[in-house]
Structures are given as structure tokens and as C-alpha cells.
PDB file of C-alpha atoms in Angstrom:
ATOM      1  CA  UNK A   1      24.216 -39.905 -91.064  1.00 65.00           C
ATOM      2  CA  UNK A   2      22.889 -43.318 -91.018  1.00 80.00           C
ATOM      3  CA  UNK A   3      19.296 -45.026 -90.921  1.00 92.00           C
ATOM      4  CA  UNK A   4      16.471 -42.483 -92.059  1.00 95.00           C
ATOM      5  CA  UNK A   5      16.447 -39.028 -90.863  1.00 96.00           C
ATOM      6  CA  UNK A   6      13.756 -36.255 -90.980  1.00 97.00           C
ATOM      7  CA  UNK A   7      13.938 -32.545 -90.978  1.00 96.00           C
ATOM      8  CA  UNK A   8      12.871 -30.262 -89.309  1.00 96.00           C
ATOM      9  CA  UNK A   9      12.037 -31.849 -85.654  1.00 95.00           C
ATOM     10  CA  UNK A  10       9.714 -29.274 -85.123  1.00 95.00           C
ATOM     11  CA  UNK A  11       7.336 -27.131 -87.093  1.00 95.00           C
ATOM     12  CA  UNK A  12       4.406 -24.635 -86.329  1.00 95.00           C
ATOM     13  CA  UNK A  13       2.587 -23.330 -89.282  1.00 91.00           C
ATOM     14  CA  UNK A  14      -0.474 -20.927 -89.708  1.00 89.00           C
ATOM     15  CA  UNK A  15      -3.170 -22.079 -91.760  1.00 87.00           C
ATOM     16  CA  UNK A  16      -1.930 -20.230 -95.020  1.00 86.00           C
ATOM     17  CA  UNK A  17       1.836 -20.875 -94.945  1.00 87.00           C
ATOM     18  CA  UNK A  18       3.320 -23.182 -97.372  1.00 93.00           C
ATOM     19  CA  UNK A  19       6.147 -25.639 -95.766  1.00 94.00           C
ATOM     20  CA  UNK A  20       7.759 -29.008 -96.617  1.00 96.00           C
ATOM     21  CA  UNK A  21       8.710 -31.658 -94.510  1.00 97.00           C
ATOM     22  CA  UNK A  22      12.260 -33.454 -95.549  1.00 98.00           C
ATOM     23  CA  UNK A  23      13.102 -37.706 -95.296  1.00 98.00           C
ATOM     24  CA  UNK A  24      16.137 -39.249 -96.069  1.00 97.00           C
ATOM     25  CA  UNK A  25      17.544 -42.606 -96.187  1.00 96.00           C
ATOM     26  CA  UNK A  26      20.827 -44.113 -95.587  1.00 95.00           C
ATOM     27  CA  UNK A  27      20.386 -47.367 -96.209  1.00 94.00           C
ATOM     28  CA  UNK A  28      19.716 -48.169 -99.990  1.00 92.00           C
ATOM     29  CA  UNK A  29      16.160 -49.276 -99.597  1.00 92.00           C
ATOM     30  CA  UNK A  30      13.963 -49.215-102.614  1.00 89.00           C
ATOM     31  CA  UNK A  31      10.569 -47.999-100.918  1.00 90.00           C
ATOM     32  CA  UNK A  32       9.779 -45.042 -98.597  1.00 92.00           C
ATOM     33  CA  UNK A  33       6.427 -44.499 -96.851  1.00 93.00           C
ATOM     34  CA  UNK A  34       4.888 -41.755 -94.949  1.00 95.00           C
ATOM     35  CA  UNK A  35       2.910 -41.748 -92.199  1.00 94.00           C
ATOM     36  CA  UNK A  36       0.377 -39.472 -89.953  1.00 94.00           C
ATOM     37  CA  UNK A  37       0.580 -40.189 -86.104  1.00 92.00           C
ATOM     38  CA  UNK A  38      -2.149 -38.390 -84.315  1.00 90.00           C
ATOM     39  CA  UNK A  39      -2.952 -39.330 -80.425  1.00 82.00           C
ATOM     40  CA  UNK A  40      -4.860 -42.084 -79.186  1.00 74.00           C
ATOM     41  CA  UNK A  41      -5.197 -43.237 -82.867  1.00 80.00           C
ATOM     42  CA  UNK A  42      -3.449 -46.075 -85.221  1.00 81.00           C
ATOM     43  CA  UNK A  43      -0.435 -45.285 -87.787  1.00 87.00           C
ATOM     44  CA  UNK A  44      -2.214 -43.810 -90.711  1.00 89.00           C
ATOM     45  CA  UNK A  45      -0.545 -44.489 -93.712  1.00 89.00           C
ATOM     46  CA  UNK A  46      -0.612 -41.558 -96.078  1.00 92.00           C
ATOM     47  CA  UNK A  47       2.031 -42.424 -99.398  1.00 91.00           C
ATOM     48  CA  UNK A  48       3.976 -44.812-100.409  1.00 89.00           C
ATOM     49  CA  UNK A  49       6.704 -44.728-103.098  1.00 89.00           C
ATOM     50  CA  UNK A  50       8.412 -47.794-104.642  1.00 83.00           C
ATOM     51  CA  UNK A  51      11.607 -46.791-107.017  1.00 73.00           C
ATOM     52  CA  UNK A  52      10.410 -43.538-106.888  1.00 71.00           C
ATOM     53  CA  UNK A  53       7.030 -44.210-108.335  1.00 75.00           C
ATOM     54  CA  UNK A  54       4.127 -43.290-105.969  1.00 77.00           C
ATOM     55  CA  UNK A  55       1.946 -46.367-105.555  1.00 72.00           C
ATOM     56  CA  UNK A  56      -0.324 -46.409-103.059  1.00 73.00           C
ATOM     57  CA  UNK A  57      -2.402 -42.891-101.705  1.00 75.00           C
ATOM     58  CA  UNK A  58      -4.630 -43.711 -99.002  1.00 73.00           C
ATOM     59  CA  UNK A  59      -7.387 -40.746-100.160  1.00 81.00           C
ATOM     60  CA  UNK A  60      -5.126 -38.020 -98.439  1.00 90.00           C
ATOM     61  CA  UNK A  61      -6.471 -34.264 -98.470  1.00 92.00           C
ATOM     62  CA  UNK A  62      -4.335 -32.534-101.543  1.00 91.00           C
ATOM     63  CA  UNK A  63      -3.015 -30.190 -99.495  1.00 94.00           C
ATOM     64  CA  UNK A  64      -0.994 -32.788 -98.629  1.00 95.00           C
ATOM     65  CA  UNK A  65       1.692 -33.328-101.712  1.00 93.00           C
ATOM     66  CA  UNK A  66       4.325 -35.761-101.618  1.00 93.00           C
ATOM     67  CA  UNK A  67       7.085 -35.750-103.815  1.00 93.00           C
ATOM     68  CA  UNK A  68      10.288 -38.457-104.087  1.00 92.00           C
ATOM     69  CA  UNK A  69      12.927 -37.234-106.638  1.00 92.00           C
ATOM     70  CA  UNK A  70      15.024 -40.369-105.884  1.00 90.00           C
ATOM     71  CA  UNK A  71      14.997 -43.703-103.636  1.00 89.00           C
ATOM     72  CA  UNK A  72      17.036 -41.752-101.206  1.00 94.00           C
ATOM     73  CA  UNK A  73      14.574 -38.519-100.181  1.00 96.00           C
ATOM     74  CA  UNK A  74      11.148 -37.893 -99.838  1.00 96.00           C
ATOM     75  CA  UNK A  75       9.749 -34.731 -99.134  1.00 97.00           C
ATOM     76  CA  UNK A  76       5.622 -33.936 -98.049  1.00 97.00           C
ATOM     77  CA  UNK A  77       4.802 -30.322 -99.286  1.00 96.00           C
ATOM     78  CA  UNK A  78       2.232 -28.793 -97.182  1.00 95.00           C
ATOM     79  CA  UNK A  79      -0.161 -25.732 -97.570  1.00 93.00           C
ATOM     80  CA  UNK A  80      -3.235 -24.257 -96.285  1.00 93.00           C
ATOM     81  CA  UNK A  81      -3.388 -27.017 -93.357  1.00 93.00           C
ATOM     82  CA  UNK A  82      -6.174 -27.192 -90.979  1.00 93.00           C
ATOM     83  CA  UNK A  83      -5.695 -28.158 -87.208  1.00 93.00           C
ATOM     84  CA  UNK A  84      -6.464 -31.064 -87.278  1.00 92.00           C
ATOM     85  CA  UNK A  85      -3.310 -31.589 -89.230  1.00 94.00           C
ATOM     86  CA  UNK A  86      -1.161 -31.157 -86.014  1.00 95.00           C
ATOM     87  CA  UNK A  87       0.115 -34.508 -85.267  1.00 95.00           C
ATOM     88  CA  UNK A  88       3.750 -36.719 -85.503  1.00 95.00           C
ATOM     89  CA  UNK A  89       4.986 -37.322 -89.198  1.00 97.00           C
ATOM     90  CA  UNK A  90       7.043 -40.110 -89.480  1.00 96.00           C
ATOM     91  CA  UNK A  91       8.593 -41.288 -92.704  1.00 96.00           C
ATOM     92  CA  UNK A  92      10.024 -44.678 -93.373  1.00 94.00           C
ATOM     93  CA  UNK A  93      11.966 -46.672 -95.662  1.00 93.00           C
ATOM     94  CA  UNK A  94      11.933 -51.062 -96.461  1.00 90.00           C
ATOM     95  CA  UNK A  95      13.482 -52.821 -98.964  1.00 87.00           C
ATOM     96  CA  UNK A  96      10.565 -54.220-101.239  1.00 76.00           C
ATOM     97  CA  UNK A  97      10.799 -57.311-102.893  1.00 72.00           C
ATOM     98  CA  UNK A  98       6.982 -58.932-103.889  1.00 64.00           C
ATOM     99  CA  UNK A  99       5.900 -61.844-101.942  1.00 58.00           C
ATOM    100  CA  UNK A 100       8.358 -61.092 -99.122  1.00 62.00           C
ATOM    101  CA  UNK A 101       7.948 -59.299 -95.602  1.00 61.00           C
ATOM    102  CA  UNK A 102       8.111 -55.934 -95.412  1.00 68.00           C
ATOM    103  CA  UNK A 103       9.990 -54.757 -92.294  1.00 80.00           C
ATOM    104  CA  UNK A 104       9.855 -50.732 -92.825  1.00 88.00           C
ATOM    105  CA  UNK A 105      12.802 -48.734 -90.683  1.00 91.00           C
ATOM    106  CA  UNK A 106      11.499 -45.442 -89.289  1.00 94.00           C
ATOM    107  CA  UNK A 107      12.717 -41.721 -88.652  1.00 95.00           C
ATOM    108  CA  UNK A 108      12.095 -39.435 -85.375  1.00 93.00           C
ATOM    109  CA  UNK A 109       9.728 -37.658 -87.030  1.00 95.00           C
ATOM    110  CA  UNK A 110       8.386 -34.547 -87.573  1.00 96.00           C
ATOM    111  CA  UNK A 111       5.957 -32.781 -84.830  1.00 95.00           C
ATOM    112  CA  UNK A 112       3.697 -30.242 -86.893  1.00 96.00           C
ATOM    113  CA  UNK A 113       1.847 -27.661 -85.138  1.00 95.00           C
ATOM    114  CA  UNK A 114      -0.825 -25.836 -87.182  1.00 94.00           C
ATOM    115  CA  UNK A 115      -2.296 -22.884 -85.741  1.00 91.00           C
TER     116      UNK A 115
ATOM    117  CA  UNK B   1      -8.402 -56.571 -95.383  1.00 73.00           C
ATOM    118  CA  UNK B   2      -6.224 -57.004 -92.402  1.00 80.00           C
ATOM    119  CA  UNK B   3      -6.471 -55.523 -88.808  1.00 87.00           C
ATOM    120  CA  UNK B   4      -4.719 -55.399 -85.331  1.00 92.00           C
ATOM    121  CA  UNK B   5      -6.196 -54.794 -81.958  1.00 94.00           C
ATOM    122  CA  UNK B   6      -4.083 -53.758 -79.266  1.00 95.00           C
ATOM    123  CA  UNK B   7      -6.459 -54.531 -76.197  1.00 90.00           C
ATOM    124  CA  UNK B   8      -5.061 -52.396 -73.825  1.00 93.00           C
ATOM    125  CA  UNK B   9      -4.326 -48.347 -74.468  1.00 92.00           C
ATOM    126  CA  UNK B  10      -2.299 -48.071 -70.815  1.00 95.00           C
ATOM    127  CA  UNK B  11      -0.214 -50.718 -68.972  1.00 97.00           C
ATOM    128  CA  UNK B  12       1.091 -49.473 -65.576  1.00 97.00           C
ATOM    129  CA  UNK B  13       3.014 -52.046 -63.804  1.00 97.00           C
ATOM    130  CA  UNK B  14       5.832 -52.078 -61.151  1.00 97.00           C
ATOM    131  CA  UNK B  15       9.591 -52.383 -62.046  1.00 97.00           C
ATOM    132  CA  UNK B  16      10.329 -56.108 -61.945  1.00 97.00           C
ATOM    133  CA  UNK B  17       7.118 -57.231 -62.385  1.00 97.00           C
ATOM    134  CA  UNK B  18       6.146 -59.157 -65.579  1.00 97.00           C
ATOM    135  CA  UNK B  19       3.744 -57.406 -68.390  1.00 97.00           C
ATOM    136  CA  UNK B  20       2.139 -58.780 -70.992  1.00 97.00           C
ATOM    137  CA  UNK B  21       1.164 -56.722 -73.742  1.00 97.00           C
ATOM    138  CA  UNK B  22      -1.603 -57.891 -75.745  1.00 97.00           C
ATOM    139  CA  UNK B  23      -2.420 -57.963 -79.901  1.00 96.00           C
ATOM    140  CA  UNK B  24      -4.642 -60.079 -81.940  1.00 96.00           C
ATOM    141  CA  UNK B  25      -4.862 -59.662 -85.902  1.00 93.00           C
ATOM    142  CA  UNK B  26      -7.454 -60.589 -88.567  1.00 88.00           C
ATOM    143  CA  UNK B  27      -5.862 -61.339 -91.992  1.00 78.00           C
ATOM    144  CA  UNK B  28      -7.066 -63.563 -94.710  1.00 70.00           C
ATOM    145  CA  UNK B  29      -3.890 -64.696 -95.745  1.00 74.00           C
ATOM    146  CA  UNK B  30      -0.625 -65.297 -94.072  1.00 75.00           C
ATOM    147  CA  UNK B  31       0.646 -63.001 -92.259  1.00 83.00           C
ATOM    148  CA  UNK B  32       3.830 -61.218 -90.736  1.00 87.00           C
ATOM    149  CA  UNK B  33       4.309 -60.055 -87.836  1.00 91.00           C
ATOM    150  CA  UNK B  34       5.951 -57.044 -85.733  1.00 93.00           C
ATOM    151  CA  UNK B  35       6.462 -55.244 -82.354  1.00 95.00           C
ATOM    152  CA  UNK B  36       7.596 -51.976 -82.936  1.00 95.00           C
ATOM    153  CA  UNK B  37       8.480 -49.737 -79.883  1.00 96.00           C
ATOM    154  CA  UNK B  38       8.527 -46.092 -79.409  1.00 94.00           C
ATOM    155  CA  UNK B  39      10.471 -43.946 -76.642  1.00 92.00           C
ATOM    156  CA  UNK B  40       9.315 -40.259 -76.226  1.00 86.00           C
ATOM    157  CA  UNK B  41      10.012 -37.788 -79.265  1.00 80.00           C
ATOM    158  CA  UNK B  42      11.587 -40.624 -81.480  1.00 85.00           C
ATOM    159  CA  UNK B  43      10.299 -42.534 -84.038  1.00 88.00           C
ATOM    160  CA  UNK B  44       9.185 -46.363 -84.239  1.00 92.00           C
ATOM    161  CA  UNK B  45      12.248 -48.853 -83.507  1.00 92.00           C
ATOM    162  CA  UNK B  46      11.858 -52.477 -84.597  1.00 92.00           C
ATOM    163  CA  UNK B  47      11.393 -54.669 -81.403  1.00 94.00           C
ATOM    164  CA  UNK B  48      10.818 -58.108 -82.504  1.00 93.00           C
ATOM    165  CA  UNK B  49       9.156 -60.266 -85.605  1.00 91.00           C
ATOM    166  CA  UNK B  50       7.832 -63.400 -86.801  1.00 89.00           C
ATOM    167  CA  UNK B  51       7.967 -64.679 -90.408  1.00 83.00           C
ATOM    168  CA  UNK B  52       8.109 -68.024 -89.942  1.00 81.00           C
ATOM    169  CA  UNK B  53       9.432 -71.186 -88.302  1.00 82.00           C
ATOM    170  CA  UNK B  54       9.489 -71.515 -84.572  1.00 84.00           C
ATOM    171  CA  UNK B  55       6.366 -69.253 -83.358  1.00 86.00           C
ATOM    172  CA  UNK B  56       8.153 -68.292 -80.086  1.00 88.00           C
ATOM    173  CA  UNK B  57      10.397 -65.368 -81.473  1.00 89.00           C
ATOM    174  CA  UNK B  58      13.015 -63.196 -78.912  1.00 87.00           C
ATOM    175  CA  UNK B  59      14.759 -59.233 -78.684  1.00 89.00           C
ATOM    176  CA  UNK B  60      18.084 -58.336 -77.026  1.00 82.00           C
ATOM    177  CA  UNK B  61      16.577 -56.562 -74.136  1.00 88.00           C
ATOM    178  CA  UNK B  62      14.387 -59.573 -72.855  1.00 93.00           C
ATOM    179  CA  UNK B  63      10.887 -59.295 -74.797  1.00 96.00           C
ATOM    180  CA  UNK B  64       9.108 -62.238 -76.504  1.00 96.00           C
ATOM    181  CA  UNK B  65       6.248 -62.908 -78.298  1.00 96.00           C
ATOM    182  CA  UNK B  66       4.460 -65.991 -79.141  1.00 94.00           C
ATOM    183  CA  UNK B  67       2.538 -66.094 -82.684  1.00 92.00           C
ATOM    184  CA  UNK B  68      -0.840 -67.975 -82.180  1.00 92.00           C
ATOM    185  CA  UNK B  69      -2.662 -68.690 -85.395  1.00 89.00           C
ATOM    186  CA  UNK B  70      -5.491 -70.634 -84.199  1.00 90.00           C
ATOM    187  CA  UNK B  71      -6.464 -67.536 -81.881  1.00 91.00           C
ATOM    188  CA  UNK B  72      -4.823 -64.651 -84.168  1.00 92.00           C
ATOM    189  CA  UNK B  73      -2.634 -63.462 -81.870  1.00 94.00           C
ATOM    190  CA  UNK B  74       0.947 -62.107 -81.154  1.00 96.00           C
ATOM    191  CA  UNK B  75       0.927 -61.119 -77.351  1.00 97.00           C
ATOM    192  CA  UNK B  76       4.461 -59.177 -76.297  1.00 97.00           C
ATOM    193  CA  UNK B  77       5.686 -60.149 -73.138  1.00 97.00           C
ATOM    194  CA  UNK B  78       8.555 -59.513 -70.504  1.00 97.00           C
ATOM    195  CA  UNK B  79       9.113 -61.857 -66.938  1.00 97.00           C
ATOM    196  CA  UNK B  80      10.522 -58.792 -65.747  1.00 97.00           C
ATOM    197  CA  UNK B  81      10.079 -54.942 -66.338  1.00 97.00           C
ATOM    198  CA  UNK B  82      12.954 -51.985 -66.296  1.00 96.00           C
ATOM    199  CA  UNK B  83      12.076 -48.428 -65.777  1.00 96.00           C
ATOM    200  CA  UNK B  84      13.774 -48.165 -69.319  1.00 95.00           C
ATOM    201  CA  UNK B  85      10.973 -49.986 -70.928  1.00 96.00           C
ATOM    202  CA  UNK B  86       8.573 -47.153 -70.592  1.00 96.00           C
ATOM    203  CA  UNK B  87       7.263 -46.717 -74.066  1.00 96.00           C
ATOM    204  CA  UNK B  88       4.545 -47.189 -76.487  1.00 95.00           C
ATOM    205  CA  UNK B  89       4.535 -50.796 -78.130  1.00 97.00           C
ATOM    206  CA  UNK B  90       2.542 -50.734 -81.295  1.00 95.00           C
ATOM    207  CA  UNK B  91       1.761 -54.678 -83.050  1.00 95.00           C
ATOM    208  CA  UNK B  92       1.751 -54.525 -86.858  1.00 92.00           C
ATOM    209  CA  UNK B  93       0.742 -56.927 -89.435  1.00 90.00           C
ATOM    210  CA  UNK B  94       2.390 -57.407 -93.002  1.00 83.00           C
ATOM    211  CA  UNK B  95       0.778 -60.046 -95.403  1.00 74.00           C
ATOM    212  CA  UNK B  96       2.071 -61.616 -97.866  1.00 62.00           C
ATOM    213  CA  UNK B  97       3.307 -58.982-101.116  1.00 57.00           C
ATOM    214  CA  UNK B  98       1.362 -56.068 -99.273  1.00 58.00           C
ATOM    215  CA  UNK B  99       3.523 -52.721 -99.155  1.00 64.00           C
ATOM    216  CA  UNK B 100       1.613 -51.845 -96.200  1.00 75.00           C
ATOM    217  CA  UNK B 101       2.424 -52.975 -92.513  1.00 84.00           C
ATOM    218  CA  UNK B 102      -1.180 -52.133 -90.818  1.00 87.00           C
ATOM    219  CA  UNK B 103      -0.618 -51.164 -87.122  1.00 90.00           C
ATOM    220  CA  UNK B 104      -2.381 -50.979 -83.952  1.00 92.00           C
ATOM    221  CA  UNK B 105      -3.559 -48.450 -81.923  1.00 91.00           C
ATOM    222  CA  UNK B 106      -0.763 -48.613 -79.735  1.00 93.00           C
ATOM    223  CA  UNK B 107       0.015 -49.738 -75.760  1.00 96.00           C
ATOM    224  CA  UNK B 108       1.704 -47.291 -73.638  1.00 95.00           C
ATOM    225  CA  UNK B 109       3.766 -49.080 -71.125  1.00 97.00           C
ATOM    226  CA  UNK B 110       4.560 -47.381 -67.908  1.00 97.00           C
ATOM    227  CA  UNK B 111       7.244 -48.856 -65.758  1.00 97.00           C
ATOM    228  CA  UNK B 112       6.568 -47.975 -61.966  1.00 96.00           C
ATOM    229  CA  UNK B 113       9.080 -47.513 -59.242  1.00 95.00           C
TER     230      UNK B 113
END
């Protein structure tokens, strides 16, 4: 595998279920990031975890959890969704240093259906 | 705060043609500066960037951009279009030690026959 990968592709849910979305990364960056993409609207950025430590939350809904066990994987736990949680979720991965650019490298996503 | 406006949502134009893809950017500090494209049911694919230096900046497949600080902008363009670029081109701004890259809305480029 190389470059950051996401599993599944695909998910429908119902409002109760309880599911996690999976991100890995190949290439020994030290920050991972994930992201809502919903249609006709701007990259939302959701988390974002530098050497494993979460450091930024952009006020996301609890039942959104993220977790990152290590700089390689980062997983988004999801229950009791609403609708309006259907949308593309793309993770990502940069190597952070401060005061430099931050090019971020991103996976295919994840296309969540809630129902 | 920083912010990107992608001007146009939908860009239909006919194979061979030019295209210019437009994005300005508000940012109190110095900024960074990306093209990021995306081809149906993938994710975002780095397309081109400016850091510094020369403000004219070049991909592989024939795109440029020109960074424009006196009117904040980083327009995308290509003299001439491929079916194959059908996509959505989203403009993103990094500043300075900011984690965050803040992106557009998004342009969808459709290549006509």
C-alpha cells in the first residue's frame, strides 16, 4: 500500500448503528487530518492530530469521535448520525514542521450514507 | 482569519480551448498556496503550489498559476483543455505555522467534446 488509504469506500448506516471509519498512512508523516465534504460546500475541517495528540476540533457534533492510536492510523467512530451526516470523508496526512507549509496528501475517501 | 473564493462553481468549455479557473484569498499574513484537483470518487490530488520565489509556478500535465499579492489572487489556468481534465479544482490557502490549509468551495471543470 502506499500514500494514505481509507476503509471502507462505502458505508450506509441507520441513525442508531455504531460504525468507524479507518485512515492509514504510508508515508511517515507526523500529522493526520480529517475532513467532511458535503456538496456544493467548502472542505470542512473536522480533527486534526499532530504526533498523535489531537490539536485542533473545529466544534464537531460528539457523535463524531476521532481516535489516532499512532502517527500511522486514524480512525472516526460514529454513532447515532443524522442525515445530514451523509457526505465524502476524506482523511489526510502532512508532515508538520512550525513555520513551514503544510502540503496535506489525501485518501479516496469514504462516502457515508445515513438513512 | 484566512479565506478563499473560488468565483466560479461550473466551468464548461470545449476540448482545446483555454480555461481559466479563478481564486482570490484574504490572509493577514503570508500565505501558501495550492491547487488541489479531484477526479470522480477519489480523493484530493495535489495539482500545483506556490511558497515562494518566482510567482508563476507549473504541473506536469500543462496547468499554471500565477500568485498575485497586490490583488490576492492565484488564478489556475490551461492554453489548452483535454477531456481528461474534467474535475473539480479546489484553491487552498496555508499561512504561515497554521495546521490548517483553508479551501474553497470548489470549481467543477467540464471538458466538452
Amino acid at each position: 500500500e502506499t500514500g494514505v488509504t481509507q476503509t471502507p469506500r462505502h458505508l450506509v448506516m441507520g441513525m442508531t448503528n455504531k460504525k468507524s471509519l479507518k485512515c492509514e498512512q504510508h508515508l511517515g508523516h507526523n500529522a493526520m487530518y480529517w475532513y467532511k465534504q458535503s456538496a456544493k460546500k467548502p472542505l470542512e475541517l473536522m480533527f486534526v492530530y499532530s504526533l498523535e495528540e489531537r490539536v485542533e476540533n473545529n466544534s464537531v457534533p460528539s457523535r463524531f469521535s476521532p481516535e489516532c492510536p499512532n502517527s500511522s492510523h486514524l480512525f472516526l467512530h460514529l454513532h447515532t448520525l443524522q442525515p445530514e451526516d451523509s457526505a465524502l470523508y476524506l482523511c489526510a496526512s502532512s508532515q508538520f514542521s512550525g513555520g513551514s507549509y503544510n502540503e496535506q496528501f489525501f485518501g479516496p475517501g469514504t462516502r457515508l450514507t445515513v438513512l | 482569519a484566512q479565506s478563499v473564493t473560488q468565483l466560479d462553481s461550473q466551468v464548461p468549455v470545449f476540448e482545446e480551448a483555454p480555461v481559466e479557473l479563478r481564486c482570490n484569498y484574504s490572509s493577514s499574513v503570508s500565505v501558501y498556496l495550492f491547487w488541489y484537483v479531484q477526479y470522480p470518487n477519489q480523493g484530493l490530488q495535489l495539482l500545483l503550489k506556490y511558497l515562494s520565489g518566482s510567482t508563476l509556478v507549473e504541473s506536469i500535465n500543462g496547468f499554471e498559476a500565477e500568485f498575485n499579492k497586490s490583488q490576492t489572487s492565484f488564478h489556475l489556468r490551461k492554453p489548452s483543455v483535454h477531456i481528461s481534465d474534467t474535475a473539480e479544482y479546489f484553491c487552498a490557502v496555508s499561512s504561515g505555522s497554521a495546521r490548517q490549509l483553508t479551501f474553497g468551495s470548489g470549481t467543477q471543470l467540464t471538458v466538452l467534446p
